[in-house]
PDB file of C-alpha atoms in Angstrom:
ATOM      1  CA  MET P   1      38.525  24.735 -89.327  1.00  0.00           C
ATOM      2  CA  LYS P   2      37.689  21.474 -90.721  1.00  0.00           C
ATOM      3  CA  THR P   3      37.269  19.483 -87.037  1.00  0.00           C
ATOM      4  CA  PHE P   4      34.990  22.537 -86.471  1.00  0.00           C
ATOM      5  CA  LEU P   5      33.365  22.091 -89.354  1.00  0.00           C
ATOM      6  CA  ARG P   6      32.885  17.895 -88.175  1.00  0.00           C
ATOM      7  CA  THR P   7      31.740  18.837 -84.851  1.00  0.00           C
ATOM      8  CA  LEU P   8      28.906  21.075 -86.614  1.00  0.00           C
ATOM      9  CA  LEU P   9      27.973  18.614 -88.288  1.00  0.00           C
ATOM     10  CA  GLY P  10      27.440  15.954 -86.099  1.00  0.00           C
ATOM     11  CA  GLY P  11      26.017  18.586 -83.581  1.00  0.00           C
ATOM     12  CA  LEU P  12      23.703  19.608 -85.686  1.00  0.00           C
ATOM     13  CA  ILE P  13      22.550  15.685 -86.672  1.00  0.00           C
ATOM     14  CA  LEU P  14      22.030  15.146 -82.936  1.00  0.00           C
ATOM     15  CA  PHE P  15      20.229  18.475 -83.019  1.00  0.00           C
ATOM     16  CA  MET P  16      17.785  17.004 -85.309  1.00  0.00           C
ATOM     17  CA  TYR P  17      16.936  13.789 -83.984  1.00  0.00           C
ATOM     18  CA  GLN P  18      16.204  15.429 -80.118  1.00  0.00           C
ATOM     19  CA  PHE P  19      14.040  17.176 -82.123  1.00  0.00           C
ATOM     20  CA  ILE P  20      12.451  14.000 -84.192  1.00  0.00           C
ATOM     21  CA  SER P  21      11.922  12.598 -81.580  1.00  0.00           C
ATOM     22  CA  PHE P  22      10.702  14.382 -79.091  1.00  0.00           C
ATOM     23  CA  ALA P  23       8.055  16.844 -81.459  1.00  0.00           C
ATOM     24  CA  GLY P  24       8.702  15.049 -84.846  1.00  0.00           C
ATOM     25  CA  ALA P  25       7.508  12.014 -83.819  1.00  0.00           C
ATOM     26  CA  ASN P  26       6.720  12.432 -80.816  1.00  0.00           C
ATOM     27  CA  PHE P  27       8.264   9.275 -78.703  1.00  0.00           C
ATOM     28  CA  HIS P  28       8.323  10.943 -75.335  1.00  0.00           C
ATOM     29  CA  GLY P  29       4.683  12.124 -75.557  1.00  0.00           C
ATOM     30  CA  ASN P  30       4.081   9.308 -72.965  1.00  0.00           C
ATOM     31  CA  ALA P  31       6.092  11.425 -70.830  1.00  0.00           C
ATOM     32  CA  GLN P  32       4.119  14.709 -70.897  1.00  0.00           C
ATOM     33  CA  ALA P  33       0.270  13.523 -71.391  1.00  0.00           C
ATOM     34  CA  TYR P  34      -2.028  15.898 -71.472  1.00  0.00           C
ATOM     35  CA  THR P  35      -4.665  15.502 -68.790  1.00  0.00           C
ATOM     36  CA  ALA P  36      -8.428  17.313 -69.438  1.00  0.00           C
ATOM     37  CA  LYS P  37      -7.837  18.037 -65.295  1.00  0.00           C
ATOM     38  CA  GLN P  38      -4.887  19.995 -65.742  1.00  0.00           C
ATOM     39  CA  ASP P  39      -7.050  23.468 -65.157  1.00  0.00           C
ATOM     40  CA  THR P  40      -7.825  21.824 -61.739  1.00  0.00           C
ATOM     41  CA  ILE P  41      -4.676  20.615 -60.491  1.00  0.00           C
ATOM     42  CA  LEU P  42      -2.412  23.928 -61.789  1.00  0.00           C
ATOM     43  CA  ALA P  43      -5.055  26.626 -59.824  1.00  0.00           C
ATOM     44  CA  PHE P  44      -5.194  23.260 -56.984  1.00  0.00           C
ATOM     45  CA  LEU P  45      -1.197  23.700 -56.693  1.00  0.00           C
ATOM     46  CA  ASN P  46      -0.874  26.800 -57.199  1.00  0.00           C
ATOM     47  CA  THR P  47      -3.191  27.562 -54.398  1.00  0.00           C
ATOM     48  CA  LEU P  48      -0.149  25.926 -52.390  1.00  0.00           C
ATOM     49  CA  ASN P  49       2.102  28.652 -52.917  1.00  0.00           C
ATOM     50  CA  LEU P  50       4.707  26.156 -53.418  1.00  0.00           C
ATOM     51  CA  GLU P  51       8.685  26.630 -54.394  1.00  0.00           C
ATOM     52  CA  ASP P  52       9.771  26.243 -57.881  1.00  0.00           C
ATOM     53  CA  LYS P  53      10.960  22.555 -57.466  1.00  0.00           C
ATOM     54  CA  GLN P  54      10.231  18.295 -57.760  1.00  0.00           C
ATOM     55  CA  TYR P  55       8.159  17.000 -55.039  1.00  0.00           C
ATOM     56  CA  ILE P  56       7.414  13.116 -54.446  1.00  0.00           C
ATOM     57  CA  LEU P  57       4.073  12.565 -53.538  1.00  0.00           C
ATOM     58  CA  PRO P  58       3.666  11.287 -50.464  1.00  0.00           C
ATOM     59  CA  ARG P  59       7.154  11.092 -49.018  1.00  0.00           C
ATOM     60  CA  PRO P  60       8.405  11.757 -44.969  1.00  0.00           C
ATOM     61  CA  ALA P  61       9.271  14.708 -44.414  1.00  0.00           C
ATOM     62  CA  GLU P  62      12.765  15.417 -44.317  1.00  0.00           C
ATOM     63  CA  ASN P  63      13.275  15.374 -39.674  1.00  0.00           C
ATOM     64  CA  ALA P  64      11.509  12.366 -40.319  1.00  0.00           C
ATOM     65  CA  THR P  65      13.492   9.573 -37.437  1.00  0.00           C
ATOM     66  CA  PRO P  66      14.342   6.469 -39.042  1.00  0.00           C
ATOM     67  CA  GLU P  67      11.062   4.405 -37.059  1.00  0.00           C
ATOM     68  CA  ASP P  68       8.557   7.065 -39.295  1.00  0.00           C
ATOM     69  CA  GLN P  69      10.873   5.868 -41.978  1.00  0.00           C
ATOM     70  CA  GLN P  70      10.351   2.662 -42.083  1.00  0.00           C
ATOM     71  CA  LYS P  71       6.311   2.996 -41.192  1.00  0.00           C
ATOM     72  CA  PHE P  72       5.201   4.568 -43.780  1.00  0.00           C
ATOM     73  CA  ALA P  73       7.482   2.621 -46.624  1.00  0.00           C
ATOM     74  CA  VAL P  74       5.305  -0.641 -45.129  1.00  0.00           C
ATOM     75  CA  GLU P  75       2.429   1.725 -45.229  1.00  0.00           C
ATOM     76  CA  SER P  76       2.766   3.725 -48.300  1.00  0.00           C
ATOM     77  CA  GLN P  77       3.517   0.173 -50.526  1.00  0.00           C
ATOM     78  CA  GLY P  78       1.555  -0.241 -53.257  1.00  0.00           C
ATOM     79  CA  LYS P  79      -0.326   2.955 -53.126  1.00  0.00           C
ATOM     80  CA  PRO P  80      -0.119   6.155 -55.393  1.00  0.00           C
ATOM     81  CA  TRP P  81       1.808   8.394 -55.981  1.00  0.00           C
ATOM     82  CA  ALA P  82       3.129  11.182 -57.882  1.00  0.00           C
ATOM     83  CA  MET P  83       5.731  13.421 -58.596  1.00  0.00           C
ATOM     84  CA  VAL P  84       5.355  17.157 -59.263  1.00  0.00           C
ATOM     85  CA  ASN P  85       7.327  19.197 -60.707  1.00  0.00           C
ATOM     86  CA  TYR P  86       6.247  22.625 -60.330  1.00  0.00           C
ATOM     87  CA  HIS P  87       7.074  25.897 -61.748  1.00  0.00           C
ATOM     88  CA  SER P  88       5.812  28.923 -60.892  1.00  0.00           C
ATOM     89  CA  GLY P  89       5.837  30.336 -64.109  1.00  0.00           C
ATOM     90  CA  LYS P  90       6.068  29.400 -67.777  1.00  0.00           C
ATOM     91  CA  ASP P  91       8.346  30.296 -70.464  1.00  0.00           C
ATOM     92  CA  THR P  92       7.795  29.316 -73.866  1.00  0.00           C
ATOM     93  CA  GLY P  93      10.810  31.512 -75.368  1.00  0.00           C
ATOM     94  CA  MET P  94      11.918  28.825 -77.529  1.00  0.00           C
ATOM     95  CA  ILE P  95      15.187  31.359 -78.944  1.00  0.00           C
ATOM     96  CA  MET P  96      17.240  30.717 -75.643  1.00  0.00           C
ATOM     97  CA  PRO P  97      16.270  26.080 -74.620  1.00  0.00           C
ATOM     98  CA  MET P  98      17.571  25.575 -79.117  1.00  0.00           C
ATOM     99  CA  ILE P  99      21.113  27.532 -78.867  1.00  0.00           C
ATOM    100  CA  ARG P 100      21.720  26.748 -75.836  1.00  0.00           C
ATOM    101  CA  GLY P 101      20.634  22.261 -76.750  1.00  0.00           C
ATOM    102  CA  LEU P 102      22.128  23.283 -80.357  1.00  0.00           C
ATOM    103  CA  ILE P 103      25.630  23.883 -78.036  1.00  0.00           C
ATOM    104  CA  ILE P 104      25.377  21.079 -75.877  1.00  0.00           C
ATOM    105  CA  ASP P 105      24.758  19.537 -78.837  1.00  0.00           C
ATOM    106  CA  ILE P 106      27.875  20.702 -80.687  1.00  0.00           C
ATOM    107  CA  LEU P 107      30.381  20.426 -76.753  1.00  0.00           C
ATOM    108  CA  ALA P 108      28.716  16.115 -76.796  1.00  0.00           C
ATOM    109  CA  ILE P 109      30.561  16.106 -80.902  1.00  0.00           C
ATOM    110  CA  PHE P 110      33.361  17.600 -79.990  1.00  0.00           C
ATOM    111  CA  LEU P 111      33.679  14.901 -77.238  1.00  0.00           C
ATOM    112  CA  LEU P 112      33.029  11.628 -78.821  1.00  0.00           C
ATOM    113  CA  PHE P 113      35.468  13.011 -82.015  1.00  0.00           C
ATOM    114  CA  GLY P 114      37.852  13.746 -79.225  1.00  0.00           C
ATOM    115  CA  LEU P 115      37.796  10.059 -77.731  1.00  0.00           C
ATOM    116  CA  LEU P 116      37.252   9.078 -81.633  1.00  0.00           C
ATOM    117  CA  ASP P 117      40.585  10.164 -82.441  1.00  0.00           C
ATOM    118  CA  LYS P 118      42.832   8.283 -80.465  1.00  0.00           C
ATOM    119  CA  ILE P 119      41.468   5.452 -82.064  1.00  0.00           C
ATOM    120  CA  ALA P 120      44.320   4.199 -84.618  1.00  0.00           C
ATOM    121  CA  ASP P 121      43.174   1.383 -86.104  1.00  0.00           C
ATOM    122  CA  ILE P 122      38.949   3.133 -86.527  1.00  0.00           C
ATOM    123  CA  ASN P 123      36.682   1.457 -88.660  1.00  0.00           C
ATOM    124  CA  THR P 124      32.808   2.224 -89.684  1.00  0.00           C
ATOM    125  CA  MET P 125      32.004  -0.686 -87.102  1.00  0.00           C
ATOM    126  CA  LYS P 126      34.628   0.315 -84.278  1.00  0.00           C
ATOM    127  CA  ALA P 127      32.897   3.691 -84.507  1.00  0.00           C
ATOM    128  CA  ILE P 128      29.495   2.864 -84.737  1.00  0.00           C
ATOM    129  CA  MET P 129      30.553   0.770 -81.188  1.00  0.00           C
ATOM    130  CA  TYR P 130      32.068   3.644 -79.656  1.00  0.00           C
ATOM    131  CA  ALA P 131      29.981   6.034 -80.603  1.00  0.00           C
ATOM    132  CA  CYS P 132      27.172   3.914 -79.210  1.00  0.00           C
ATOM    133  CA  THR P 133      28.800   2.856 -76.165  1.00  0.00           C
ATOM    134  CA  VAL P 134      28.920   6.799 -75.605  1.00  0.00           C
ATOM    135  CA  GLY P 135      25.072   7.781 -75.897  1.00  0.00           C
ATOM    136  CA  PHE P 136      24.323   3.731 -73.823  1.00  0.00           C
ATOM    137  CA  PHE P 137      26.673   4.482 -71.026  1.00  0.00           C
ATOM    138  CA  ALA P 138      24.939   8.331 -70.439  1.00  0.00           C
ATOM    139  CA  PHE P 139      21.404   5.996 -71.204  1.00  0.00           C
ATOM    140  CA  LEU P 140      22.212   4.382 -68.231  1.00  0.00           C
ATOM    141  CA  VAL P 141      23.940   6.151 -65.527  1.00  0.00           C
ATOM    142  CA  VAL P 142      20.683   9.163 -66.443  1.00  0.00           C
ATOM    143  CA  PRO P 143      17.507   8.140 -67.809  1.00  0.00           C
ATOM    144  CA  TYR P 144      17.370   4.875 -67.056  1.00  0.00           C
ATOM    145  CA  THR P 145      19.308   5.963 -63.245  1.00  0.00           C
ATOM    146  CA  ASN P 146      15.818   7.429 -62.957  1.00  0.00           C
ATOM    147  CA  TYR P 147      13.841   4.128 -64.120  1.00  0.00           C
ATOM    148  CA  ILE P 148      14.907   2.030 -61.428  1.00  0.00           C
ATOM    149  CA  TRP P 149      13.793   4.762 -59.151  1.00  0.00           C
ATOM    150  CA  TYR P 150      10.824   6.085 -60.214  1.00  0.00           C
ATOM    151  CA  GLN P 151       9.655   3.849 -63.684  1.00  0.00           C
ATOM    152  CA  THR P 152      10.343   7.383 -66.249  1.00  0.00           C
ATOM    153  CA  PRO P 153       7.586   5.459 -68.805  1.00  0.00           C
ATOM    154  CA  ASP P 154       9.683   7.047 -71.499  1.00  0.00           C
ATOM    155  CA  ILE P 155      12.298   4.921 -70.885  1.00  0.00           C
ATOM    156  CA  TRP P 156      11.734   3.198 -74.179  1.00  0.00           C
ATOM    157  CA  ALA P 157      12.404   6.073 -75.992  1.00  0.00           C
ATOM    158  CA  HIS P 158      15.888   6.439 -73.744  1.00  0.00           C
ATOM    159  CA  LEU P 159      17.379   3.396 -75.100  1.00  0.00           C
ATOM    160  CA  LEU P 160      16.142   4.315 -78.551  1.00  0.00           C
ATOM    161  CA  ASP P 161      18.096   8.390 -78.063  1.00  0.00           C
ATOM    162  CA  ALA P 162      21.049   6.445 -76.896  1.00  0.00           C
ATOM    163  CA  PHE P 163      21.529   4.305 -80.633  1.00  0.00           C
ATOM    164  CA  VAL P 164      20.473   6.052 -83.622  1.00  0.00           C
ATOM    165  CA  PRO P 165      22.307   9.131 -83.263  1.00  0.00           C
ATOM    166  CA  TYR P 166      25.320   8.180 -82.006  1.00  0.00           C
ATOM    167  CA  ALA P 167      25.034   5.190 -84.518  1.00  0.00           C
ATOM    168  CA  ILE P 168      24.519   7.846 -87.656  1.00  0.00           C
ATOM    169  CA  VAL P 169      27.007   9.963 -86.070  1.00  0.00           C
ATOM    170  CA  GLY P 170      29.955   7.330 -85.378  1.00  0.00           C
ATOM    171  CA  ALA P 171      28.863   6.460 -89.070  1.00  0.00           C
ATOM    172  CA  LEU P 172      29.283   9.085 -90.595  1.00  0.00           C
ATOM    173  CA  TYR P 173      32.374  10.196 -88.815  1.00  0.00           C
ATOM    174  CA  ALA P 174      33.998   6.433 -90.244  1.00  0.00           C
ATOM    175  CA  ARG P 175      33.444   7.453 -94.147  1.00  0.00           C
ATOM    176  CA  PHE P 176      33.502  11.672 -93.882  1.00  0.00           C
ATOM    177  CA  TRP P 177      34.556  12.284 -90.717  1.00  0.00           C
ATOM    178  CA  ARG P 178      38.196  10.910 -89.655  1.00  0.00           C
ATOM    179  CA  SER P 179      40.155  11.886 -92.622  1.00  0.00           C
ATOM    180  CA  ALA P 180      39.913  15.532 -90.926  1.00  0.00           C
ATOM    181  CA  ALA P 181      40.853  15.319 -87.490  1.00  0.00           C
TER     182      ALA P 181
END
C-alpha cells in the first residue's frame, strides 16, 4: 500500500508540473502559437482532403531517386519549410487525455522508484541526481532529437521539464518515500 501511495503522489506531482508547464505558466507557448490566419490556413488544408498525418513541406516524393533527393536538398537549402500535423476533426474532450496522462505519469514514477529502490546507499543528492538523469535521458531521446532535425521552438521548456519535476520527486523520494520501499 505504501508503494502505491508514494507512486501515486509522485505521479500527481509530475502531472501537476506538466499542467503548469503546458497551461498554467505556458512555457511551451511558442510551440502552440496563434496566427490570425488560422481560419484561412485550415480552410485551405481542408480542401486538400489530406489524411490525418504529420507532413514536412516541402520534401521529395517517396519514390524519388537518390539523385532527385540530392537535387531537392540543394534546391531547398535556405528556403521556407513547414511541419503540418493535420487532423480532419478535433476532439476537445479533456477527460480521457488527462486520465491517460496521469496513468503514464504514475507509471513513469513507479519505474523511477523501482530503480531508486535498488540503490542501497541512496541519499538526497543521489536521489535528485538519478531522478534528473532519468528526466534528462527522456529529454535527449525525444524532444532534443526532434529539435536537432526540426528546430522545435520549445526546446528550452522541454529541458526545464526534464529537471524540475524530477528534482522535486527525487528530493521527496529521499526525504519521505525511501523507507516506504
